[in-house]
Coordinates of N, CA, C and O in Angstrom, one line a residue:
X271 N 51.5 139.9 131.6 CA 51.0 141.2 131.9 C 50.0 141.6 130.8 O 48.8 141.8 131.3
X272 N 50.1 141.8 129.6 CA 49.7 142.1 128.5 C 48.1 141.2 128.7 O 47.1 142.0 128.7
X273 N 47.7 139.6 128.8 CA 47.1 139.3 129.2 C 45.7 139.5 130.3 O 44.5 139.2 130.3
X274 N 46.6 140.0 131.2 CA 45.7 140.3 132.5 C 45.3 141.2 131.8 O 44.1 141.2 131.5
X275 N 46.3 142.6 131.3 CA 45.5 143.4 131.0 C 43.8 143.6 130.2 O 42.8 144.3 130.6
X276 N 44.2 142.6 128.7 CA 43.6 142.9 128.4 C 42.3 142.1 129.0 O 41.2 142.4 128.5
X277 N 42.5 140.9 130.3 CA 41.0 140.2 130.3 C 40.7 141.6 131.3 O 39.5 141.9 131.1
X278 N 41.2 142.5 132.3 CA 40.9 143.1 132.7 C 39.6 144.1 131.8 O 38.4 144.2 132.0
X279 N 40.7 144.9 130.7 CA 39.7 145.6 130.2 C 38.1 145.2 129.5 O 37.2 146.0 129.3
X280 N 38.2 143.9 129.4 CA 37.3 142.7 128.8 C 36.6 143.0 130.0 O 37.0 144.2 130.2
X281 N 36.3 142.8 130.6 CA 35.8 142.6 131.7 C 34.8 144.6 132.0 O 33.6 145.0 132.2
X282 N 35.9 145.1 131.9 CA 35.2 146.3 132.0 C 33.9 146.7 130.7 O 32.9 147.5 130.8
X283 N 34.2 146.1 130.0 CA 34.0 146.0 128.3 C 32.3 145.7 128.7 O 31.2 146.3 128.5
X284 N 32.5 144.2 129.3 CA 31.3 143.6 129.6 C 30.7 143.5 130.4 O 29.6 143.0 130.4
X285 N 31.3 144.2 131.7 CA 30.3 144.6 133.0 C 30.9 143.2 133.8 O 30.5 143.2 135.0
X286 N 31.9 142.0 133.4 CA 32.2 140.9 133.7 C 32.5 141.5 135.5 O 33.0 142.6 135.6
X287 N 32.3 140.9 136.7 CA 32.6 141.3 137.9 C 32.7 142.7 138.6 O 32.8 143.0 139.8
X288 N 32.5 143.1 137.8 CA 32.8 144.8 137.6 C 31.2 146.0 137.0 O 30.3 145.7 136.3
X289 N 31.3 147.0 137.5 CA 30.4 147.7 136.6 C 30.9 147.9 135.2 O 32.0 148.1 134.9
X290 N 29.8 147.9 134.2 CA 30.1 148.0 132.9 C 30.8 149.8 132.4 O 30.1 150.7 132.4
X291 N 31.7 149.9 132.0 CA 32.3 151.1 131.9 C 33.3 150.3 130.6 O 34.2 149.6 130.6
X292 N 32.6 150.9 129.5 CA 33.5 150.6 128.0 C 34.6 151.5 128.0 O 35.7 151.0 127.7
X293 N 34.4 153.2 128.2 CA 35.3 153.6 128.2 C 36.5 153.6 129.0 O 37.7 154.0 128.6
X294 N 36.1 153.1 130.4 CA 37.4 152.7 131.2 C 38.1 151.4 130.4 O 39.3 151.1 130.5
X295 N 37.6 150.9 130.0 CA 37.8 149.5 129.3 C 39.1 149.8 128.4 O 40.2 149.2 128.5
X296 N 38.8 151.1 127.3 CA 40.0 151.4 126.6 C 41.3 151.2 127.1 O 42.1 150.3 126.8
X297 N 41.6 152.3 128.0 CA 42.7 152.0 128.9 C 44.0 150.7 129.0 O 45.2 150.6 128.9
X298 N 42.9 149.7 129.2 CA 43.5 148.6 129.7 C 43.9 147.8 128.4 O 44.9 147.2 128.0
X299 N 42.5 148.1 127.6 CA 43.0 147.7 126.1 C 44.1 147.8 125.4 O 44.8 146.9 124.9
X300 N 44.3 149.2 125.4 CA 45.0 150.2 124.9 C 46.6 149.6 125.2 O 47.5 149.4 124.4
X301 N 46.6 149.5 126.2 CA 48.0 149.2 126.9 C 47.6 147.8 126.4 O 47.6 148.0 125.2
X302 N 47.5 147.1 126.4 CA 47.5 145.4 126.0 C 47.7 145.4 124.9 O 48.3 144.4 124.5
X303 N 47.3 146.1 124.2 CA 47.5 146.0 122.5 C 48.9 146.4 122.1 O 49.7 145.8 121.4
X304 N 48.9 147.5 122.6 CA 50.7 148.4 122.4 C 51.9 147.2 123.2 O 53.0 147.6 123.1
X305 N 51.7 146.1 123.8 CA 52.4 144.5 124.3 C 52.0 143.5 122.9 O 52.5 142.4 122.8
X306 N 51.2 144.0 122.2 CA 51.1 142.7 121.0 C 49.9 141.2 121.3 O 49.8 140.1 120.8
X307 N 49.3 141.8 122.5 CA 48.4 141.2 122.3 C 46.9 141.5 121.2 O 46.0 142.4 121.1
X308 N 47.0 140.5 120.7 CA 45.7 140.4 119.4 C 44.3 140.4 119.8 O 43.4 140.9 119.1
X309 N 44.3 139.8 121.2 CA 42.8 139.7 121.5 C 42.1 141.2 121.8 O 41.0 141.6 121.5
X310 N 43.5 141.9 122.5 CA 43.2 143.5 123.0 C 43.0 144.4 121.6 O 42.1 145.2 121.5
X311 N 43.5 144.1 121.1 CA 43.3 144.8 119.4 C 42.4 144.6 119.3 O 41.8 145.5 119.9
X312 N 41.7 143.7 118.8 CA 40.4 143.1 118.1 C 39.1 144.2 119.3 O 38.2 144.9 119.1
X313 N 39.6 143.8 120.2 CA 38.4 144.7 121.2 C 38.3 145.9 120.7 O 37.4 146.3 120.1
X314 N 39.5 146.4 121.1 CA 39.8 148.2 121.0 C 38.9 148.3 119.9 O 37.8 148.8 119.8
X315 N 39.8 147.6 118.6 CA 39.2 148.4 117.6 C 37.4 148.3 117.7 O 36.5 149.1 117.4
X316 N 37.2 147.4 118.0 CA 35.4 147.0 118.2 C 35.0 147.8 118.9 O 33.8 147.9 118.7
X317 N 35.6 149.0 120.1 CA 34.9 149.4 120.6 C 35.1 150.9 119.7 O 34.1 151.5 119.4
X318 N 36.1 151.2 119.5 CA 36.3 152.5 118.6 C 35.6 152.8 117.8 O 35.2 154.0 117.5
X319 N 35.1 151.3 117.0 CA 34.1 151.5 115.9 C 32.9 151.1 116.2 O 32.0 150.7 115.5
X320 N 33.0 151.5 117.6 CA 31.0 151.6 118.3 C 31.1 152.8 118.7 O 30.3 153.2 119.6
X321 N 32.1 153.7 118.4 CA 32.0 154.9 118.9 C 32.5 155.5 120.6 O 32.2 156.4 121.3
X322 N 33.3 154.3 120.7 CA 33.9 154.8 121.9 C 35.3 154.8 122.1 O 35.9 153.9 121.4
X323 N 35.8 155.5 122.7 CA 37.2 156.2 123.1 C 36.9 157.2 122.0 O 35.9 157.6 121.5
X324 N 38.7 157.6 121.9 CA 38.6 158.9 120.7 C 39.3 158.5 119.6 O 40.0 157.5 119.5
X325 N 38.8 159.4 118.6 CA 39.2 159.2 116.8 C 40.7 159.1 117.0 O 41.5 158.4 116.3
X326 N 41.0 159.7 117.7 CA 42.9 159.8 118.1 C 43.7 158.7 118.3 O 44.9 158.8 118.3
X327 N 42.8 157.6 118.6 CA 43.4 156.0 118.9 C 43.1 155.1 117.7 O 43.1 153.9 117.7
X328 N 42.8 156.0 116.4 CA 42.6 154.6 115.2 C 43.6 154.7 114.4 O 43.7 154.0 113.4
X329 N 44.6 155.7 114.8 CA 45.7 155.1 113.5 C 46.5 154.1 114.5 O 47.0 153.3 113.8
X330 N 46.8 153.9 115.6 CA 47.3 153.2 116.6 C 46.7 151.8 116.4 O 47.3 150.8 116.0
X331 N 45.6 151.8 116.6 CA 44.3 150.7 116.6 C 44.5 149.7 115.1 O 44.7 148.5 115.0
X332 N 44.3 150.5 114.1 CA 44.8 150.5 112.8 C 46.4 150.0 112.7 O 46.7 148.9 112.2
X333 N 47.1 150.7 113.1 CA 49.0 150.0 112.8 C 48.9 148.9 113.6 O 50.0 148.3 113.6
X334 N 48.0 148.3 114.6 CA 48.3 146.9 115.4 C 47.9 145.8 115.2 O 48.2 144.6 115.5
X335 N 46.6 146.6 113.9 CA 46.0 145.3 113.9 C 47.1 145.0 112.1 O 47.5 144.0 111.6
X336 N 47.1 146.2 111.8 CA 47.7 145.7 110.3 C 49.2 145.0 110.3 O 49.8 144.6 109.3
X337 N 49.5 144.9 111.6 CA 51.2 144.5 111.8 C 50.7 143.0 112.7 O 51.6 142.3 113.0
X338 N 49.4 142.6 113.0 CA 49.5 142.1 113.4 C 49.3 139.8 112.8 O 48.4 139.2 112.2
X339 N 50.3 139.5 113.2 CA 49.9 137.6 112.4 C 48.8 136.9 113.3 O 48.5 137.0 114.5
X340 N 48.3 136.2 112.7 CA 47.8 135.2 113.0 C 47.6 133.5 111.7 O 47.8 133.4 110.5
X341 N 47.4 132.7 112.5 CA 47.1 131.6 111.7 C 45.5 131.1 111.5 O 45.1 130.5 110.5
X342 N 45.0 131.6 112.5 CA 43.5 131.2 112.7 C 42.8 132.5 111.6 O 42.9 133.7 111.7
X343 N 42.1 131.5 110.5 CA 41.6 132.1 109.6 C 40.6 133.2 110.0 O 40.7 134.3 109.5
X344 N 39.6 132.9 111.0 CA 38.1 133.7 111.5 C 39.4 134.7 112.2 O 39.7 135.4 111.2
X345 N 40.1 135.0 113.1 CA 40.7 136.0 113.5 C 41.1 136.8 112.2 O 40.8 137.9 111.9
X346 N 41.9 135.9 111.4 CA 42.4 136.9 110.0 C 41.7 137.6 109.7 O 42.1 138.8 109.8
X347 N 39.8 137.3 109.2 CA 38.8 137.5 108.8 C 38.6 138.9 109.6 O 38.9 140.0 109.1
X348 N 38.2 138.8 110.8 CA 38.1 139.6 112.0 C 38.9 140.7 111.8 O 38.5 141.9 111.5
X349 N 39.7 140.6 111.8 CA 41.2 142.2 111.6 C 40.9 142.3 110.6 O 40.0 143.2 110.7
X350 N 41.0 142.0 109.2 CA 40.5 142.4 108.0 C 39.6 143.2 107.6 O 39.5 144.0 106.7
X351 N 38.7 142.9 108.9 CA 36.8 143.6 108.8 C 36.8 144.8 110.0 O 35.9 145.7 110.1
X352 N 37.6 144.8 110.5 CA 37.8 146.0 111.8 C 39.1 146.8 110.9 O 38.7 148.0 110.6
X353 N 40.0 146.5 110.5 CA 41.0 147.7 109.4 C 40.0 148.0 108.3 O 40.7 148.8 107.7
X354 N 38.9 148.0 107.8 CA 38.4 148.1 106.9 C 37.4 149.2 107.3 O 37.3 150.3 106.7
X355 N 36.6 148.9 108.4 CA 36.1 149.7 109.4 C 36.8 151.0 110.1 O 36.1 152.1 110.2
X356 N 38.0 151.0 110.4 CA 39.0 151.8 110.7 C 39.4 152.7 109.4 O 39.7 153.8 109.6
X357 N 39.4 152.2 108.0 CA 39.9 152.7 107.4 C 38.6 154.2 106.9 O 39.1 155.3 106.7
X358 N 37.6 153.9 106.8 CA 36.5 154.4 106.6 C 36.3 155.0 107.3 O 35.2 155.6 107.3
X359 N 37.6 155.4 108.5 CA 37.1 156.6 109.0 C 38.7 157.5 109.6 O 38.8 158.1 110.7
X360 N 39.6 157.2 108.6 CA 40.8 158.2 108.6 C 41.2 158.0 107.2 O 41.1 157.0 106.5
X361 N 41.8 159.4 106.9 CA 42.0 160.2 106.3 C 43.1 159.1 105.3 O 43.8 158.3 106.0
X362 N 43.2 158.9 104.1 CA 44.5 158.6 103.2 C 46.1 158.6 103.6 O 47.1 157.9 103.3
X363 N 46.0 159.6 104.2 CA 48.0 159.9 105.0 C 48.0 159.4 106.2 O 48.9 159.0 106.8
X364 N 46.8 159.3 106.6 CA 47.1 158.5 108.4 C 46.9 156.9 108.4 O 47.2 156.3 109.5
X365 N 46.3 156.2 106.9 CA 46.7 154.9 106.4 C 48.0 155.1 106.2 O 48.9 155.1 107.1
X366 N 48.2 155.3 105.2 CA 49.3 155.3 104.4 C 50.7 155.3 106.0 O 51.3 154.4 106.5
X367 N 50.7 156.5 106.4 CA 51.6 156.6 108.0 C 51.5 155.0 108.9 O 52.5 154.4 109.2
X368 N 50.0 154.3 109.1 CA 49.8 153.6 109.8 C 50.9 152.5 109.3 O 51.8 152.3 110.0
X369 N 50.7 151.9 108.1 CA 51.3 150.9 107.1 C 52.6 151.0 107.2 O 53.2 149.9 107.0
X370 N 53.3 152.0 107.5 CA 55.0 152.6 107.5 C 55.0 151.5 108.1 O 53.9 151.3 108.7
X371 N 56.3 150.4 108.4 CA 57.0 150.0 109.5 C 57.6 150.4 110.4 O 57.6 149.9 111.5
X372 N 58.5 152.1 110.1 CA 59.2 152.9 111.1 C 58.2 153.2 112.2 O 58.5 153.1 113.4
X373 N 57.0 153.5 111.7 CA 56.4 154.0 112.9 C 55.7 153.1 113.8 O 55.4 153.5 115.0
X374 N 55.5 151.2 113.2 CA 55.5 150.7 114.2 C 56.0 150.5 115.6 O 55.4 150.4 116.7
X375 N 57.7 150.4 115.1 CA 58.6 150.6 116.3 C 58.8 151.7 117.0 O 59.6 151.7 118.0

């Protein structure tokens, strides 16, 4: 599920079969990402930090990608450069909160 979703929102993202609507795109992201998919992270946060959806989804966007493993280095790279991006635009306590483990779960 987590999957579909996110190629769904991909899809919205890119106009892929669909009319292009980034913002409906979140949605599906959104929910794909909160399942622990990586690929839906990586979007969200790319689209957050093009200025779409709301500021209200980057400490979320932020705790998914910072909890999130990988082995493939260019992905590591990738989250690295989108939390860094995220961070430059919340506040010190809403890092600091994101980082908590409790509030992962």
């Amino acid at each position: 599920m987590p999957t579909a979703l996110e190629q769904l929102g991909r899809y919205y993202s890119r106009g892929t079969f669909v009319q292009e609507d980034k913002e409906r795109a979140i949605p599906y992201l959104r929910e794909a990402a909160a399942m622990g998919n990586i690929n839906a992270r990586i979007h969200l946060a790319e689209l957050l930090l093009r200025d779409y959806g709301s500021p209200l989804d980057y400490e979320d966007a932020y705790r998914w990608l910072y909890n999130s493993v990988t082995a493939d280095q260019r992905t590591h790279k990738r989250i690295s450069i989108l939390r860094q991006g995220l961070e430059m635009r919340m506040p010190e306590n809403v890092i600091a909160r994101a980082k908590r483990r409790d509030t992962f779960w």
